[in-house]
Structure formats: structure tokens, C-alpha cells
Amino acid sequence: MLIIRNGFLIDPGSEVSGVKDIVIDNGKITTIADPGSDHVADLLNDGRNEVIDASGLIVTAGLVDAHVHFRDPGATYKEDIYTGAEAAKRGGFTTVVMMGNTNPHMDNVDTLKYVLDKGKETGINVYTCGNVTKDMEGKELTDMSKLIEAGAVLFTDDGKPITDAKLMERACEKACKYDKVISLHEEDPAYISDNGINAGVVAKKLGIKGSPRDAEIVMVKRDIEIAERTGAKITVQHISAAESVELIREAKKRGVLVYAEATPHHFTLTEEAVLEHGTLAKMNPPLRLESDRQAIIQGLKDGTIETIATDHAPHSKEEKERQITAAPSGITGLETSLSLGIREIVDKGYMSLLGLLKKMTINPAKIYGLDAGEVKEGGRGDLVIFSKDEMWTFDKSVSKATNTPFLGETLPGKIYYTICGGEIVYKA
Ligand SMILES: [Zn+2]
């Protein structure tokens, strides 16, 4: 048994908070009690139980990230499922959903089985998507029902948009039938000369054309229409432009089942970061303007954007040392997500800590139907214990990769313990 004493519990599920003792037995939470209860006193007297003193710390549900790239199979020199999971644990995550731009892709049962089996060895809950199209080529739909049977929790061709509108419509009809969400990387390649950098003043300074906001906006517009017509549930991943936020806000008012996801980098940085960090600030879709960053924060605040996802995208040092147009897009994010949320969203007064935590726990869990994201008796013993205000320095990563502009920064939100299924999987 594991007993967590005197922590300040924030349950994103019930929105109840207060100082509590929590007992986990056999992977499940068996007791949530006010401090000083007889039951917990008895358990404490039994010297065999493991005890964590969480006085002065916050205890909440293990974090959920519905958008990670663990590069396994296919590019394990960047990351593998084990090292990706280590980064997740260090960041307080106990549940992740892998994206499917692996090699082979997540378009077949064997690859899903490989990923899920390996995920079971990590100590956290590793889920996977299934691809929408075979080989992510945007030409032929995968067998969704088979992939669901194999464990796919959502569908996506993340990394690529589904450019064929008719195919997208058919994908939506199928996803409807199986009640699964299609998660969309919204960037029309026809608009993009150089991906990963916003088409604006910074791109101009670098002598490149970059990726214009319209590349995202046209796809968001189209897919909202298709979702509206078909009744499908879609998620706009890693939203980057103010207009996209507004389109989703309006669509929600009409009852369209469109969800949205923001990354920590899109609510923290702007295109200016490229001048300071070079390829470490190159990602798809790119960092844009301060007005976009503010629109994303407003979207988080008013509920237009339900979830925060890292889009943890490891690359090797060699790859990121290439020229700006040749280096791959993407940055890692699992280890700094909670800290950046605290610094940029909570400490700047945009949202409460509970509000932030909901976007990193119960909201993605509900949208994708995952057993995660809340702290309740009988529920999973998945928790993170952290100090909101204590500073820590991100001096080295436990991921295989170090492609993040935040390396070296001192941030609030020091994580003390990550607990999954009642086991301590990370300890500061
Ligand atoms: Zn993407």
C-alpha cells in the first residue's frame, strides 16, 4: 500500500480540493480522507506501508498528453518508447497517446501491437492512435475497426493534413460510426514554401518564405464544415493562428463537435524565438505573432481550446544542427509542459491552477475516452505530486533528445513524484 499524507489534493474530475490523505492499494485509490482519520492512522501504524509526506505540495491526477511522438518503431536514434516514457514521468505524465508517423506507420495491427506491448513495460499508460490513411499517404483509408480492436484510441495522420476533402469526409463518416475522434494536423502544403517558420518578418530576415497562417486557416475552415456535415468529432491539433481559434469558437456555438489542442510552445513563444533559438524554435505549425499567442491563451481561458498537448517531437542533435530550412520541425515538451503552463497561464492570472490541470488531465481523457485524469476512490492510482511555486532548473533531459528552446531555463512547478498504478515511477 502507498499512503500519501497531507497533500493539497486538486481533483480535476470533481473539481474538489483540500488537504487529504490518499491510500493506493493494488493500483487503485482505496481511500481519500481528511487528515487524522482512524483508518489512515491504522494503516500508518502498520509499518509495512510506504508513506509519502506531501505536506505543502499539490497532489493531482497523473497528467495526460494525447499527442506525443516516441519515434518507435523506425527512428529510435531520436527517441524510443522507454526514453519517451522517462521524459513523460519526469514531466508528471502517466498517460500518453503516441502519434503514428512511425516507420512502419500505425496503419496496421502488428505495429500497434508492438507499440502497446512495449508501452506496457514502461510503468505508465502508453496508448496509440491509428492512422486515418494507409502509409499516411492520404489516398486510402485504413481499416478503422481492426485498428480499434487492436487498441487505437483516436485516429490521425499527424505530421500531415488530409488534403483530399472527399477522403476526409469518408474518414469522418467511419469515425462517426465507431465514435472515435479524428485528430488533425491542419497545414495545407500547397501554401507552404519553407515549413516550420512563420511567413512574416522573421522569415524575411532569414531570407525564406516560410509557412503562412492561411495554410492552417483554410484547413480548419474546411474540416469544420466536414465535421458539421457528417456529425464527426474532430480535434484541431497544435493550433497556431488567432483566426483558427475564432473559427472553432464560432463552430462550437453552432454545435459542431470540434475540439482544439494548444501546445506549451504556442502559448509561450512567438516567431521571435527563431532568431534566438534557431532550429530549436522550428516546428509545424510554426510559432506566430504575439496576437496569435494571446488568442490561444484566450481560447484556453474561454474553453474554445479544451486540451494542452506537448507534441513532444524529439530529433537528434545532428538533425537540428542543420540549416534552418534543412533541419526537421518539432521540439520536445514533456518535461516542461506543466511548468510552462504554470508560468504563462496560471502565474500571469489567465486561469486557475485547477483550470490548467483540467486541460492536462480530465479534458483529454474525456475527449478520447481514456481511464485517466481524475482522483477518486476506486479510480486508477495515477498521481503527480508537485510544488507549484518551487523553482527547478531544466539542466538536462531524460529524453534521448535535447531539441528544446527551454533547456537551461529555471521554471516554477517542481515535480516531486509521479505515481502510476500505485507505483512511484519518478522521484525528484
Ligand atoms: Zn502535428
XYZ file of C-alpha atoms and ligand atoms in Angstrom:
429
model
C 0.000 0.000 0.000
C 1.068 3.556 -0.669
C -0.125 6.355 1.614
C 0.211 9.971 0.520
C -0.251 12.187 3.548
C -1.245 15.811 3.935
C -1.012 16.830 0.287
C -3.274 19.517 -1.143
C -5.455 17.440 -3.449
C -6.838 19.074 -6.576
C -9.141 16.641 -8.360
C -9.694 17.821 -11.942
C -12.652 15.421 -12.220
C -14.858 16.564 -9.334
C -13.118 19.969 -9.005
C -12.901 19.275 -5.258
C -9.753 20.425 -3.490
C -8.345 20.366 0.020
C -5.746 18.746 2.254
C -6.255 14.972 2.102
C -4.657 11.628 2.816
C -4.783 9.235 -0.125
C -4.326 5.467 0.046
C -3.495 3.393 -3.025
C -3.732 -0.387 -2.918
C -3.325 -2.787 -5.824
C -3.044 0.063 -8.296
C -6.338 1.681 -7.250
C -7.180 4.563 -4.936
C -8.980 2.976 -1.999
C -9.284 5.925 0.375
C -9.382 9.709 0.141
C -9.772 11.034 3.684
C -9.366 14.182 5.725
C -6.097 14.118 7.664
C -6.314 12.392 11.041
C -8.807 9.669 10.098
C -8.711 6.461 12.155
C -8.477 4.333 9.042
C -5.319 6.052 7.771
C -3.875 6.120 11.324
C -4.233 2.320 11.463
C -2.513 1.939 8.104
C 0.310 4.233 9.230
C 0.803 2.140 12.359
C 1.282 -0.900 10.165
C 4.952 -0.327 9.354
C 4.802 -2.246 6.067
C 3.105 0.520 4.070
C 5.041 3.026 2.005
C 4.385 6.634 3.048
C 4.923 9.895 1.179
C 4.680 13.101 3.177
C 3.170 15.566 0.711
C 2.785 18.445 3.174
C 2.943 21.746 1.319
C 2.704 20.016 -2.055
C -0.095 19.667 -4.601
C -1.439 16.236 -5.434
C -3.416 15.810 -8.634
C -4.214 13.244 -11.295
C -1.333 11.970 -13.401
C -1.102 14.218 -16.446
C -2.465 13.120 -19.817
C -0.860 14.011 -23.146
C -2.818 12.986 -26.223
C -0.053 13.983 -28.642
C 3.479 12.574 -28.344
C 5.996 11.288 -30.871
C 8.104 8.474 -29.429
C 9.698 7.645 -32.829
C 9.393 3.931 -32.147
C 9.440 1.955 -34.388
C 11.584 3.489 -37.075
C 13.644 6.360 -35.682
C 14.790 5.144 -32.289
C 18.005 7.162 -32.559
C 15.766 10.171 -31.786
C 13.674 8.547 -29.027
C 12.170 5.182 -28.163
C 9.156 4.166 -26.144
C 11.242 3.665 -22.994
C 13.053 7.017 -23.122
C 9.913 8.828 -24.219
C 8.144 7.357 -21.201
C 11.000 8.512 -18.929
C 10.508 12.074 -20.178
C 6.777 11.699 -19.568
C 7.296 10.516 -15.981
C 9.666 13.340 -15.228
C 7.055 15.774 -16.514
C 4.287 14.284 -14.353
C 2.554 12.384 -17.171
C 1.108 8.940 -16.554
C -0.934 8.635 -19.758
C 0.238 9.408 -23.282
C -1.081 8.792 -26.786
C 1.543 8.125 -29.434
C 1.224 9.606 -32.886
C 1.500 7.396 -35.932
C 4.207 8.886 -38.153
C 6.451 5.999 -37.170
C 8.032 3.528 -39.557
C 6.104 1.345 -40.139
C 3.141 3.650 -39.624
C 0.342 2.966 -37.170
C -1.828 1.760 -40.022
C -1.620 -1.933 -39.200
C -2.370 -4.222 -36.291
C 1.194 -5.551 -35.921
C 2.706 -2.105 -35.342
C 0.000 -1.205 -32.846
C 0.620 -4.438 -31.004
C 4.392 -3.798 -30.935
C 3.913 -0.291 -29.556
C 1.337 -1.249 -26.946
C 3.332 -4.270 -25.728
C 6.470 -2.173 -25.350
C 4.430 0.560 -23.708
C 3.284 -1.892 -21.037
C 6.912 -2.270 -19.904
C 7.320 1.439 -19.195
C 5.294 1.749 -15.994
C 2.949 4.356 -17.483
C -0.118 4.103 -19.680
C 1.049 4.247 -23.284
C -1.766 4.397 -25.817
C -1.584 4.860 -29.538
C -3.522 6.374 -32.368
C -4.350 4.561 -35.540
C -3.660 6.264 -38.844
C -6.510 7.636 -40.894
C -4.879 6.618 -44.189
C -2.564 3.815 -45.255
C 1.101 4.807 -45.037
C -0.187 8.284 -44.205
C -0.354 8.898 -47.919
C -3.803 10.452 -47.825
C -5.087 8.106 -50.518
C -6.741 5.097 -48.945
C -8.442 4.744 -45.558
C -7.123 2.275 -43.012
C -9.330 -0.441 -41.530
C -10.539 1.576 -38.549
C -12.467 -1.222 -36.907
C -9.435 -3.528 -36.925
C -7.209 -0.794 -35.520
C -9.745 -0.008 -32.791
C -9.848 -3.676 -31.902
C -6.044 -3.580 -31.669
C -6.243 -0.612 -29.294
C -6.275 2.621 -31.313
C -7.857 5.326 -29.157
C -8.075 8.048 -31.807
C -7.276 8.497 -35.483
C -4.769 10.852 -37.016
C -2.236 11.294 -39.804
C -0.445 13.845 -37.605
C 2.519 15.374 -39.341
C 0.403 15.604 -42.460
C -3.023 17.030 -43.259
C -5.650 15.019 -45.082
C -5.693 17.119 -48.228
C -8.326 15.106 -50.130
C -11.635 16.545 -48.904
C -13.703 13.628 -50.148
C -11.472 11.162 -48.329
C -11.678 13.284 -45.185
C -15.444 13.159 -45.434
C -15.406 9.369 -45.697
C -12.983 9.162 -42.777
C -15.380 11.285 -40.726
C -18.316 9.060 -41.584
C -16.383 5.995 -40.460
C -15.098 7.670 -37.304
C -18.704 8.604 -36.506
C -19.786 5.024 -36.831
C -17.130 3.933 -34.316
C -17.460 7.053 -32.143
C -13.764 7.963 -32.422
C -12.181 11.381 -32.751
C -10.092 12.311 -35.787
C -7.199 14.498 -34.711
C -5.954 16.810 -37.431
C -2.667 18.414 -38.372
C -4.045 21.404 -40.227
C -1.492 22.766 -42.689
C -2.170 22.762 -46.412
C 1.222 22.108 -48.052
C 0.130 23.997 -51.178
C 0.574 27.243 -49.224
C 3.963 26.435 -47.720
C 7.394 27.198 -49.193
C 9.507 26.544 -46.088
C 7.774 24.814 -43.230
C 8.343 25.417 -39.541
C 8.858 29.203 -39.655
C 6.007 31.711 -39.809
C 5.787 33.637 -43.059
C 6.476 37.061 -41.608
C 9.220 39.452 -40.535
C 11.474 36.760 -39.071
C 11.253 34.587 -42.175
C 12.084 37.671 -44.221
C 15.156 38.353 -42.091
C 16.265 34.769 -42.682
C 15.680 35.163 -46.413
C 12.997 32.466 -46.590
C 9.293 32.499 -47.410
C 8.055 30.423 -44.512
C 4.666 28.984 -43.701
C 1.711 31.399 -43.837
C -1.199 31.352 -41.417
C -3.591 30.705 -44.291
C -2.136 27.200 -44.609
C -3.776 26.422 -41.271
C -6.872 28.568 -41.569
C -8.113 27.069 -44.861
C -7.806 23.536 -43.499
C -9.525 24.379 -40.218
C -12.357 26.005 -42.150
C -12.762 23.015 -44.461
C -12.666 20.431 -41.709
C -15.143 22.287 -39.519
C -17.514 22.174 -42.494
C -16.948 18.450 -42.984
C -17.387 17.759 -39.269
C -20.583 19.801 -39.280
C -21.947 17.916 -42.269
C -21.042 14.456 -41.023
C -21.500 14.925 -37.279
C -17.975 13.653 -36.672
C -15.791 14.641 -33.738
C -12.535 16.282 -34.752
C -9.626 17.835 -32.901
C -7.578 20.644 -34.371
C -4.105 19.810 -33.135
C -1.474 22.334 -32.025
C -3.468 25.402 -33.006
C -1.275 28.324 -34.059
C -3.353 31.153 -35.590
C -5.871 33.513 -33.988
C -8.299 33.012 -36.894
C -8.361 29.253 -36.264
C -9.286 29.849 -32.622
C -12.137 32.111 -33.720
C -13.394 29.624 -36.341
C -13.551 26.919 -33.672
C -15.235 29.245 -31.192
C -17.980 30.015 -33.723
C -18.324 26.377 -34.793
C -18.800 25.281 -31.190
C -21.652 27.776 -30.841
C -23.354 26.016 -33.767
C -22.902 22.679 -32.035
C -20.083 21.340 -34.218
C -18.108 18.680 -32.354
C -14.732 20.319 -32.860
C -12.107 20.231 -30.129
C -8.810 22.054 -30.025
C -5.373 21.485 -28.636
C -2.709 24.039 -27.709
C 0.956 23.294 -27.118
C 3.041 24.938 -24.403
C 5.321 26.444 -27.054
C 2.469 28.081 -28.941
C 1.180 29.752 -25.760
C 4.687 30.689 -24.574
C 6.710 31.806 -27.604
C 6.346 33.810 -30.804
C 8.232 33.767 -34.120
C 10.887 35.984 -32.472
C 12.140 32.846 -30.691
C 13.533 31.630 -34.011
C 16.050 34.486 -34.002
C 17.288 33.444 -30.569
C 16.976 29.654 -30.747
C 17.237 28.915 -34.472
C 16.075 25.415 -35.386
C 15.098 24.749 -31.746
C 12.154 27.065 -32.378
C 11.234 25.462 -35.689
C 8.051 23.418 -35.601
C 4.906 22.663 -37.605
C 2.752 24.678 -37.452
C 5.190 27.470 -36.656
C 5.292 29.936 -33.780
C 3.462 33.035 -34.941
C 2.698 36.507 -33.577
C 2.062 37.857 -30.101
C -1.575 38.408 -31.136
C -1.815 34.704 -32.004
C -0.254 33.711 -28.700
C -2.784 35.895 -26.890
C -5.656 34.422 -28.912
C -4.561 30.912 -27.934
C -4.479 31.909 -24.257
C -7.972 33.437 -24.598
C -9.119 30.235 -26.308
C -7.812 28.191 -23.401
C -9.452 30.557 -20.970
C -12.932 30.548 -22.519
C -12.974 26.818 -23.253
C -12.595 27.032 -27.030
C -9.379 25.046 -26.562
C -10.018 22.127 -24.213
C -6.629 20.460 -24.068
C -2.930 21.121 -23.752
C -0.711 18.638 -25.567
C 3.048 18.766 -25.894
C 3.547 17.447 -29.446
C 6.780 16.059 -27.911
C 8.852 15.704 -31.082
C 12.425 14.540 -30.485
C 15.147 14.933 -33.098
C 18.888 14.242 -32.954
C 21.436 16.971 -32.356
C 22.889 16.420 -35.808
C 19.490 16.910 -37.429
C 18.760 20.111 -35.520
C 22.235 21.489 -36.301
C 21.384 21.602 -39.979
C 20.469 24.867 -41.677
C 17.104 26.332 -40.806
C 15.426 25.078 -43.989
C 17.027 21.621 -43.809
C 16.501 20.823 -40.109
C 13.366 18.847 -39.207
C 10.479 20.567 -37.437
C 9.486 19.860 -33.850
C 10.625 20.218 -30.262
C 10.417 18.061 -27.155
C 7.972 19.118 -24.468
C 7.002 16.528 -21.871
C 9.417 17.656 -19.180
C 8.446 21.340 -19.264
C 4.729 21.339 -20.075
C 3.357 21.737 -16.542
C 5.986 24.346 -15.677
C 5.243 26.460 -18.742
C 1.517 26.224 -18.048
C 2.088 27.473 -14.507
C 4.397 30.274 -15.611
C 2.476 31.504 -18.654
C -1.168 30.734 -17.815
C -1.600 30.491 -14.049
C 1.008 32.885 -12.668
C 0.037 35.542 -15.221
C -3.536 35.350 -13.958
C -5.296 33.952 -17.035
C -6.549 30.791 -15.366
C -6.609 28.993 -12.041
C -4.329 26.048 -11.402
C -7.416 23.798 -11.484
C -8.304 25.254 -14.881
C -4.834 24.492 -16.213
C -4.802 20.982 -14.765
C -8.160 20.128 -16.329
C -6.685 20.818 -19.760
C -3.828 18.447 -18.956
C -5.893 15.647 -17.376
C -9.657 15.130 -17.399
C -10.374 17.029 -20.625
C -8.192 14.935 -22.935
C -9.210 11.800 -21.000
C -12.905 12.521 -21.626
C -12.487 13.529 -25.261
C -10.579 10.355 -26.139
C -12.314 8.003 -23.683
C -9.240 7.235 -21.570
C -9.451 5.957 -17.998
C -7.392 8.794 -16.558
C -7.442 12.354 -15.380
C -9.247 12.221 -12.038
C -8.592 11.331 -8.434
C -11.410 9.260 -6.944
C -11.905 6.249 -4.724
C -11.960 3.174 -6.938
C -10.098 5.046 -9.675
C -6.606 4.461 -11.000
C -3.706 5.219 -8.661
C -2.162 7.659 -11.140
C -0.970 10.855 -9.479
C 1.559 13.637 -9.722
C 2.865 15.449 -6.667
C 4.429 18.847 -7.250
C 5.139 22.264 -5.834
C 3.508 24.995 -7.899
C 5.953 27.723 -6.923
C 9.221 25.946 -6.236
C 11.735 26.638 -8.978
C 13.802 23.949 -10.703
C 16.351 24.129 -13.475
C 15.884 22.109 -16.646
C 19.602 21.428 -16.939
C 19.400 18.092 -18.663
C 16.781 16.000 -20.363
C 15.979 12.342 -19.745
C 14.705 12.101 -23.301
C 17.225 10.912 -25.895
C 16.823 14.312 -27.488
C 17.606 17.827 -26.335
C 15.839 19.804 -29.049
C 14.007 22.273 -26.880
C 14.488 26.033 -26.533
C 13.716 25.696 -22.810
C 16.815 23.708 -21.868
C 18.760 25.612 -19.218
C 15.747 27.597 -18.011
C 14.713 27.821 -14.385
C 10.980 27.253 -14.123
C 8.251 27.008 -11.478
C 6.384 23.750 -10.870
C 8.935 21.356 -9.463
C 7.687 17.787 -9.694
C 8.426 15.597 -6.689
C 6.717 12.323 -7.544
C 4.947 10.732 -10.459
C 2.907 7.702 -9.433
C 1.301 5.296 -11.881
C -0.871 2.379 -10.846
C 0.258 2.967 -7.260
C 3.958 2.640 -8.156
C 6.393 5.525 -7.819
C 7.725 5.865 -11.371
C 9.559 9.160 -10.860
C 11.020 10.750 -7.759
C 12.887 14.074 -7.730
Zn 1.356 17.772 -35.934
